[in-house]
Short mmCIF file of C-alpha atoms and ligand atoms in Angstrom, two decimals:
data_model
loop_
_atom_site.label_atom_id
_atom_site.label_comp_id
_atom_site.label_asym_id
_atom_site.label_seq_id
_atom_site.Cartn_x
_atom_site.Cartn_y
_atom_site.Cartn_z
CA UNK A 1 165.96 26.50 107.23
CA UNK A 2 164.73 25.72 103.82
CA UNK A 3 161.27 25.12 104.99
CA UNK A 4 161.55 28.42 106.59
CA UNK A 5 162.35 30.15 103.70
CA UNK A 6 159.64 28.31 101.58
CA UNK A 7 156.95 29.34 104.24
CA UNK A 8 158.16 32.90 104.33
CA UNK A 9 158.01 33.24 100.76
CA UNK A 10 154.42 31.66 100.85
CA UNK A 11 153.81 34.37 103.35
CA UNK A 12 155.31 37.00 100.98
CA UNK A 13 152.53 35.92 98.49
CA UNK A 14 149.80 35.51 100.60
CA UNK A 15 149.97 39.24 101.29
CA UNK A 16 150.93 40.29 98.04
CA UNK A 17 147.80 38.73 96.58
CA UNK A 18 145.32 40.09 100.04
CA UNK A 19 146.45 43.66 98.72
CA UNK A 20 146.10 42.63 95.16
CA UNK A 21 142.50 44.19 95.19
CA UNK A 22 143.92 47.35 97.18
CA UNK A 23 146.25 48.42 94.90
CA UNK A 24 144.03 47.85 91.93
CA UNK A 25 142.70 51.17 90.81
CA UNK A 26 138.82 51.15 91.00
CA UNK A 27 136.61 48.88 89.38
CA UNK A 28 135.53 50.26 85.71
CA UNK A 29 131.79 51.17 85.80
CA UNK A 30 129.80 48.93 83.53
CA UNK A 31 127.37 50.71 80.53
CA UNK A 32 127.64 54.22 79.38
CA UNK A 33 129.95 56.55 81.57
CA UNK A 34 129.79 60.12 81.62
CA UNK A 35 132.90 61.57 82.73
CA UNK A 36 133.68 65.44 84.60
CA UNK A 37 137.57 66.13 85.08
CA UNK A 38 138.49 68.82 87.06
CA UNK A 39 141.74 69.73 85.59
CA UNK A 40 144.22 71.23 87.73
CA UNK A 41 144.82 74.65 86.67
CA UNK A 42 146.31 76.36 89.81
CA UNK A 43 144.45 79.15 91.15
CA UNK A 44 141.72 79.15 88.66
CA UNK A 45 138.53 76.99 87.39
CA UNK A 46 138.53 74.56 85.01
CA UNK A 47 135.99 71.49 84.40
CA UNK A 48 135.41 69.11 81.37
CA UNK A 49 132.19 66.78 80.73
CA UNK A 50 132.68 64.04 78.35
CA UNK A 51 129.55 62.06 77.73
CA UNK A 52 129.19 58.27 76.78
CA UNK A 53 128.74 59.35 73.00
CA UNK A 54 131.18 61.94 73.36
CA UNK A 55 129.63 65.20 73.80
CA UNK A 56 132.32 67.55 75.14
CA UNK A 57 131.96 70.76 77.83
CA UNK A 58 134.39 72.88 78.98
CA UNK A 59 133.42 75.13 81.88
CA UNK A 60 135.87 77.77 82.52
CA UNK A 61 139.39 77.66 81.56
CA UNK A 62 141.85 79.01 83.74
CA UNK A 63 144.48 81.68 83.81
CA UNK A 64 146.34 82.54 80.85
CA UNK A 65 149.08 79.99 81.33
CA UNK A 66 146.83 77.39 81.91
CA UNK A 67 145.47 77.19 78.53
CA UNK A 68 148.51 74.43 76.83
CA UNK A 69 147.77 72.40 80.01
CA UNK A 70 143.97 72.33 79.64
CA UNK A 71 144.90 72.07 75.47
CA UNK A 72 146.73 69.29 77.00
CA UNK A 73 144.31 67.53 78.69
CA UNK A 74 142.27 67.52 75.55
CA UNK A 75 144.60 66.16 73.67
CA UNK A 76 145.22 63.19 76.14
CA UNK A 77 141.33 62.62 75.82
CA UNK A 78 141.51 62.43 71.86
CA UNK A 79 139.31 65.55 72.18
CA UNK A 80 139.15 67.49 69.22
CA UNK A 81 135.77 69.69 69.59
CA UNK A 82 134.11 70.70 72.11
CA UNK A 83 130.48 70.97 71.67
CA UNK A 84 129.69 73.68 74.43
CA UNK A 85 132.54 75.97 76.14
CA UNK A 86 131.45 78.52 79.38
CA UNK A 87 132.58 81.53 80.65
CA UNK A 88 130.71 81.35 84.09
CA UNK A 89 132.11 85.04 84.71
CA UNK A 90 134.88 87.15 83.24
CA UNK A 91 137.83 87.34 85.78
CA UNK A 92 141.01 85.84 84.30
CA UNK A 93 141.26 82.66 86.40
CA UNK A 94 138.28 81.49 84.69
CA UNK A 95 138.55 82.90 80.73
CA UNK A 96 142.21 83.20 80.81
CA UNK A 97 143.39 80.37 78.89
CA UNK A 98 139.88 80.25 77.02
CA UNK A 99 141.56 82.02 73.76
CA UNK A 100 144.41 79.88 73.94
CA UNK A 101 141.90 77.02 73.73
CA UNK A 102 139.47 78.55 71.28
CA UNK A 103 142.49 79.08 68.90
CA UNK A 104 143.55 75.18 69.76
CA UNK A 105 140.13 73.61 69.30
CA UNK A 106 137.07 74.04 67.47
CA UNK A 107 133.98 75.24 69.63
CA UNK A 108 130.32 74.88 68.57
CA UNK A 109 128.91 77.10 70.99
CA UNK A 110 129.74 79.67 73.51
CA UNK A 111 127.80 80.54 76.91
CA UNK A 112 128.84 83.47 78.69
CA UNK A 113 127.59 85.51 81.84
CA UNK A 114 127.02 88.19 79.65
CA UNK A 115 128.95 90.60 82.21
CA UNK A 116 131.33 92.69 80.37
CA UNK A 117 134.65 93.56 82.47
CA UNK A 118 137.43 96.00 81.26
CA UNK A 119 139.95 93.76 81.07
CA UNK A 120 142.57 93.22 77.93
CA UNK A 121 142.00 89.75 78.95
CA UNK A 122 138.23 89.55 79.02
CA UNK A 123 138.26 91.55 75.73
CA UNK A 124 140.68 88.97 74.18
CA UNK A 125 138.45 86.56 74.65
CA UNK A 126 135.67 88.26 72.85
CA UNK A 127 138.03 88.85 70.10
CA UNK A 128 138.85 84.80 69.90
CA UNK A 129 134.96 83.95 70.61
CA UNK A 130 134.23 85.88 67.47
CA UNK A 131 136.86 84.62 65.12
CA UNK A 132 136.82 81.01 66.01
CA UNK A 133 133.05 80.42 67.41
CA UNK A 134 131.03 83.39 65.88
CA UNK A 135 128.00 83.73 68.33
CA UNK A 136 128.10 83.86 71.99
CA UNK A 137 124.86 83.02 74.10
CA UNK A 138 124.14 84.60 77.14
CA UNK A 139 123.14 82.58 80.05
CA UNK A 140 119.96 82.63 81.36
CA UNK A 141 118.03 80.69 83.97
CA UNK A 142 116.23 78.19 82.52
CA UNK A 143 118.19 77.57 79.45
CA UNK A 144 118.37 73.83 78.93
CA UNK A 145 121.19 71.78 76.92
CA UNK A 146 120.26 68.12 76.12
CA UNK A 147 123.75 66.44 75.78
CA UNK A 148 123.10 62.67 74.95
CA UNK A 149 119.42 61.08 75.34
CA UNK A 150 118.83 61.43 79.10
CA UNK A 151 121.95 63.83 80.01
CA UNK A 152 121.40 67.48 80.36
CA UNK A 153 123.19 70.54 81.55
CA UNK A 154 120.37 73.06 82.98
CA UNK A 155 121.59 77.05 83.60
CA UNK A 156 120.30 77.83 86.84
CA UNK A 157 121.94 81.53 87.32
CA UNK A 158 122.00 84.50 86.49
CA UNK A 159 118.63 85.75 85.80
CA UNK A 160 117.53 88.98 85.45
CA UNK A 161 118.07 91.76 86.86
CA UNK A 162 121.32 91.05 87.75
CA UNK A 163 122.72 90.61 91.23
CA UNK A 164 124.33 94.26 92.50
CA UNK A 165 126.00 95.66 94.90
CA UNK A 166 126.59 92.50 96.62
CA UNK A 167 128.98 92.18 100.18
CA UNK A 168 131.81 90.94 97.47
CA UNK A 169 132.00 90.88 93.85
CA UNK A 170 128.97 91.46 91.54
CA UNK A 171 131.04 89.68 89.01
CA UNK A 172 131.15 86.76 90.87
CA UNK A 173 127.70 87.03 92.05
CA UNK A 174 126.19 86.39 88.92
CA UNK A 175 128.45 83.71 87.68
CA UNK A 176 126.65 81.34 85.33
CA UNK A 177 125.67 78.20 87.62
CA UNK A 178 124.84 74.89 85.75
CA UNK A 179 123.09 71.65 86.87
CA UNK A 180 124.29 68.34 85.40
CA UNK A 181 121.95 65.14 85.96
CA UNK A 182 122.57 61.85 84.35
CA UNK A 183 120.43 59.01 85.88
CA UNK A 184 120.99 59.57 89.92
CA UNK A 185 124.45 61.13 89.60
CA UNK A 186 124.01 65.16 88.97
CA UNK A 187 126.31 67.59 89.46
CA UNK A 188 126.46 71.70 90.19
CA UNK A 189 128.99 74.15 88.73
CA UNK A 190 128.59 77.90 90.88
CA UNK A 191 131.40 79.47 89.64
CA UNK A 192 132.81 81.95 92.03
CA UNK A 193 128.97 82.40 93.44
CA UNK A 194 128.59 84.47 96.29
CA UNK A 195 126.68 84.18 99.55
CA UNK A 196 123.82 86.38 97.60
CA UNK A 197 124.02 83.92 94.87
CA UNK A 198 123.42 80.89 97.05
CA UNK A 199 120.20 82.88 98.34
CA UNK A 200 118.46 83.76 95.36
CA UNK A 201 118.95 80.03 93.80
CA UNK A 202 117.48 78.87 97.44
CA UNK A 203 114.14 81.76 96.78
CA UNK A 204 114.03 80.64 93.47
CA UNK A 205 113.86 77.05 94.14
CA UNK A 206 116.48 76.00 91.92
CA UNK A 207 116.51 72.18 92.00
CA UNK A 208 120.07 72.44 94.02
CA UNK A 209 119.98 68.55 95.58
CA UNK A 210 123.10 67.81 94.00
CA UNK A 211 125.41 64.48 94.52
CA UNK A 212 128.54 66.07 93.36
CA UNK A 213 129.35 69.76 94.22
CA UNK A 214 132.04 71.94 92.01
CA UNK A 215 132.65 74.40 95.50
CA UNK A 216 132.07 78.10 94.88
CA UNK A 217 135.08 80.33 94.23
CA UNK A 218 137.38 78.22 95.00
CA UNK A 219 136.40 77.64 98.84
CA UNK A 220 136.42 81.33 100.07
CA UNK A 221 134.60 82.32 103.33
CA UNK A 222 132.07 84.09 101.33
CA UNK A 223 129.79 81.24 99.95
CA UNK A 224 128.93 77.85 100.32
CA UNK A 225 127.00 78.54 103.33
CA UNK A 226 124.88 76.43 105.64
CA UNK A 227 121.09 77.15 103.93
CA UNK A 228 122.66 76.33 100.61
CA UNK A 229 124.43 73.02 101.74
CA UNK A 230 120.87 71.68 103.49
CA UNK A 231 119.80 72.06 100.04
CA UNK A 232 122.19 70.81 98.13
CA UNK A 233 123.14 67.95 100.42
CA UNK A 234 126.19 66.80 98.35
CA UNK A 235 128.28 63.83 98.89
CA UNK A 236 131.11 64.83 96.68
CA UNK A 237 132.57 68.65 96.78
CA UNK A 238 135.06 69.45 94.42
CA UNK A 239 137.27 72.77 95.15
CA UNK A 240 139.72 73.96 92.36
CA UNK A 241 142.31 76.08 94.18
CA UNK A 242 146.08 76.96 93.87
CA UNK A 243 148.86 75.49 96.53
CA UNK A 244 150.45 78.15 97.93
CA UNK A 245 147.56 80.64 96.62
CA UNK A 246 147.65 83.81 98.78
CA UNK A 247 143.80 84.35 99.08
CA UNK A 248 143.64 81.27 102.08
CA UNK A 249 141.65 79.03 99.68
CA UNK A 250 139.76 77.33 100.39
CA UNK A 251 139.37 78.37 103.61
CA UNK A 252 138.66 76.37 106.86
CA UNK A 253 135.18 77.87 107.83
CA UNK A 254 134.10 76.49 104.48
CA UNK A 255 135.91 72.88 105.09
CA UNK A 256 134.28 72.89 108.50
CA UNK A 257 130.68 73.50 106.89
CA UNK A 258 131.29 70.86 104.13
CA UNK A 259 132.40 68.43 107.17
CA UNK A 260 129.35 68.92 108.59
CA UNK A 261 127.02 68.74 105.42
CA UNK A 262 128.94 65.21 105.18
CA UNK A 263 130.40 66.01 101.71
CA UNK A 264 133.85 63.97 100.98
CA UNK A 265 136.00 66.86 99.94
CA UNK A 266 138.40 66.63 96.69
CA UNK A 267 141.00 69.50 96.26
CA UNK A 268 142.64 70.60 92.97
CA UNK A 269 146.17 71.64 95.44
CA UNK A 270 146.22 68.00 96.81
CA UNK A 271 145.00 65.63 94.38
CA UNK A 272 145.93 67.49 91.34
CA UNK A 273 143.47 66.01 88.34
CA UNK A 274 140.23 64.76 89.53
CA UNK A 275 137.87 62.88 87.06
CA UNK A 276 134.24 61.75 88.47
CA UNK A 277 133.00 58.83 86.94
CA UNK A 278 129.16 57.55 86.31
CA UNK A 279 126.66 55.39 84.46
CA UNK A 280 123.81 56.93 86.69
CA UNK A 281 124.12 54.73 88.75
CA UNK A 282 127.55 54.59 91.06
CA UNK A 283 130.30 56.72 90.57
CA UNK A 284 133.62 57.23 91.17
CA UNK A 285 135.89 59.42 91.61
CA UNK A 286 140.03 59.40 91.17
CA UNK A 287 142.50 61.64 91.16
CA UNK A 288 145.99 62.15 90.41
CA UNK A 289 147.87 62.15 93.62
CA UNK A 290 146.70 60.99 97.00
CA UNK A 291 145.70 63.35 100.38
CA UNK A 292 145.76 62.60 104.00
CA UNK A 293 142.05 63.37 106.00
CA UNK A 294 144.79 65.80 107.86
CA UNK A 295 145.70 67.72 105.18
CA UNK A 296 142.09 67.98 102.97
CA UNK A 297 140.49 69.27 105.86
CA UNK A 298 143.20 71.96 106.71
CA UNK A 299 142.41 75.20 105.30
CA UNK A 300 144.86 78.14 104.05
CA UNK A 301 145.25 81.62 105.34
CA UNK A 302 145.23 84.45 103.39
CA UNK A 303 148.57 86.19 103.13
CA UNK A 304 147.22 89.25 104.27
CA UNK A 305 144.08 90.19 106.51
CA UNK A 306 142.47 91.89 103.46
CA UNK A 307 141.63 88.72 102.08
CA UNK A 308 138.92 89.94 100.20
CA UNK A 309 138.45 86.51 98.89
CA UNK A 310 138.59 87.97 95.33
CA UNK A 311 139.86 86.72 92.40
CA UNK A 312 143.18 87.25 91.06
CA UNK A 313 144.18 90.74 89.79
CA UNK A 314 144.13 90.49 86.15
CA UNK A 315 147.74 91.10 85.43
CA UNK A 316 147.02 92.71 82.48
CA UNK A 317 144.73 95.48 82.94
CA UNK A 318 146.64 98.20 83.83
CA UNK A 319 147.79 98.08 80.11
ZN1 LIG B 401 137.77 82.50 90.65
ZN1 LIG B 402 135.77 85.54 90.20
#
């Protein structure tokens, strides 16, 4: 009986140590890591690059309420500046918290689409860019930020003249798109691109091969098509989007093609947090909370057949 119990208790071990290495979170890259969070604001965009020595993007911050939590984040990350912060276009679940974090944190420099919108909220931000930044760049293919020695963040889109009067939203269609590349690990942020987006990058030959993909507009039908993907070819797709959002994001035409393009698929309504970590070399990626295969590949459906796939009404305009 006693032997039994010794030898069951061995057992006990035995397993405990075999899943030792399984429960261990993943091994810490060696040499200089650059880091990109996507932090989970909802329905909404939000991405931060930290670079070995420090140099801090924000791309996009939210809605409105989302600014404390991306503040937040910061915080957590003993961020106190942030060298570069983007507007990629001005619908408020991208620049809705932005003044909330402008106020919170100083910002060297400002990139914006350049698109002006009528919204209180898009004019708020303005208001906080000038007070607390006082210039604001407009994006332009071809502009070129050199982060660290060997890190850069290219602007790929919009050029002029300006996408118009595009199948969905010519906002959105000329989102500022950015290319990260550290060593072999690189990275794309579209924005809420749109199918005409994707096309014009493609004629233009934008350098689109991309390991890590930030999905456009948060995984509506309207982008991420099957030309872009065969250029892009990413292994990683990222797609910040809402639980319960009512605009069927991301939708399962757009999972389907990202099956098929081979991408491992990350979602801001399932994992929560996701932070990508290189040396440009490997990378790795963890998030916050776990997903079944089940559920990441699932899409959502709209709540209504007029899902225009558009972003969310700015609460505030009507004002
Ligand atoms: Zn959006
Ligand atoms: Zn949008």
């Amino acid at each position: 009986m006693i032997i039994a119990g010794i030898a069951g208790i061995a057992v006990a071990l035995w397993l405990l140590w075999q899943f030792r290495d399984k429960l261990a979170p993943p091994p810490a890259l060696t040499g200089k890591v650059l880091y990109v969070h996507a932090i989970d604001v909802g329905q909404g965009d939000s991405y931060l690059i930290v670079t070995p020595e420090r140099k801090t993007v924000l791309v996009d911050a939210g809605l409105a309420e989302s600014g404390p939590r991306i503040v937040a984040s910061l915080r957590r990350l003993d961020i106190r500046e942030l060298d570069l912060a983007v507007a990629t276009h001005p619908h408020a679940d991208h620049i809705g918290g932005m003044g909330y974090v402008l106020e919170a944190v100083k910002v060297k420099n400002f990139l914006d689409s350049g698109q002006e919108h009528t919204t209180l909220t898009y004019r708020r931000m303005l208001e906080a860019v000038k007070m607390h930044v006082g210039r604001l760049t407009v994006a332009q293919a071809g502009q070129k930020f050199n982060l660290d020695n060997g890190i850069t963040l290219s602007v790929l889109g919009p050029r002029q003249p300006w996408l118009q009067n595009v199948s969905g939203s010519d906002l959105n269609a000329n989102s500022v798109v950015l290319r990260l590349d550290y060593g072999n690990f690189s990275m794309l942020f579209t924005g809420d691109a749109e199918d005409e987006t994707e096309a014009r990058l493609l004629s233009d030959q934008a350098p689109l091969d991309v390991k890590t993909l930030k999905v456009a507009h948060h995984g509506s039908r309207h982008s991420t098509k099957e030309p872009f993907l065969r250029a892009a070819k990413p292994e990683i797709a990222i797609i910040s989007c809402g639980a319960n959002n009512r605009y069927g994001h991301p939708t399962q035409a757009t999972l389907d093609r990202l099956r098929r393009a081979g991408a491992k698929v990350y979602r801001t309504d399932l994992h929560g947090d996701i932070a990508i970590a290189s040396n440009g070399v490997e990378s790795v990626v963890t998030t916050a909370r776990q997903a079944s295969d089940a559920e990441i590949w699932r899409g959502r459906r709209p709540e209504s057949a007029s899902d225009s796939g558009d972003e969310m009404p700015d609460r505030r305009s009507g004002r």
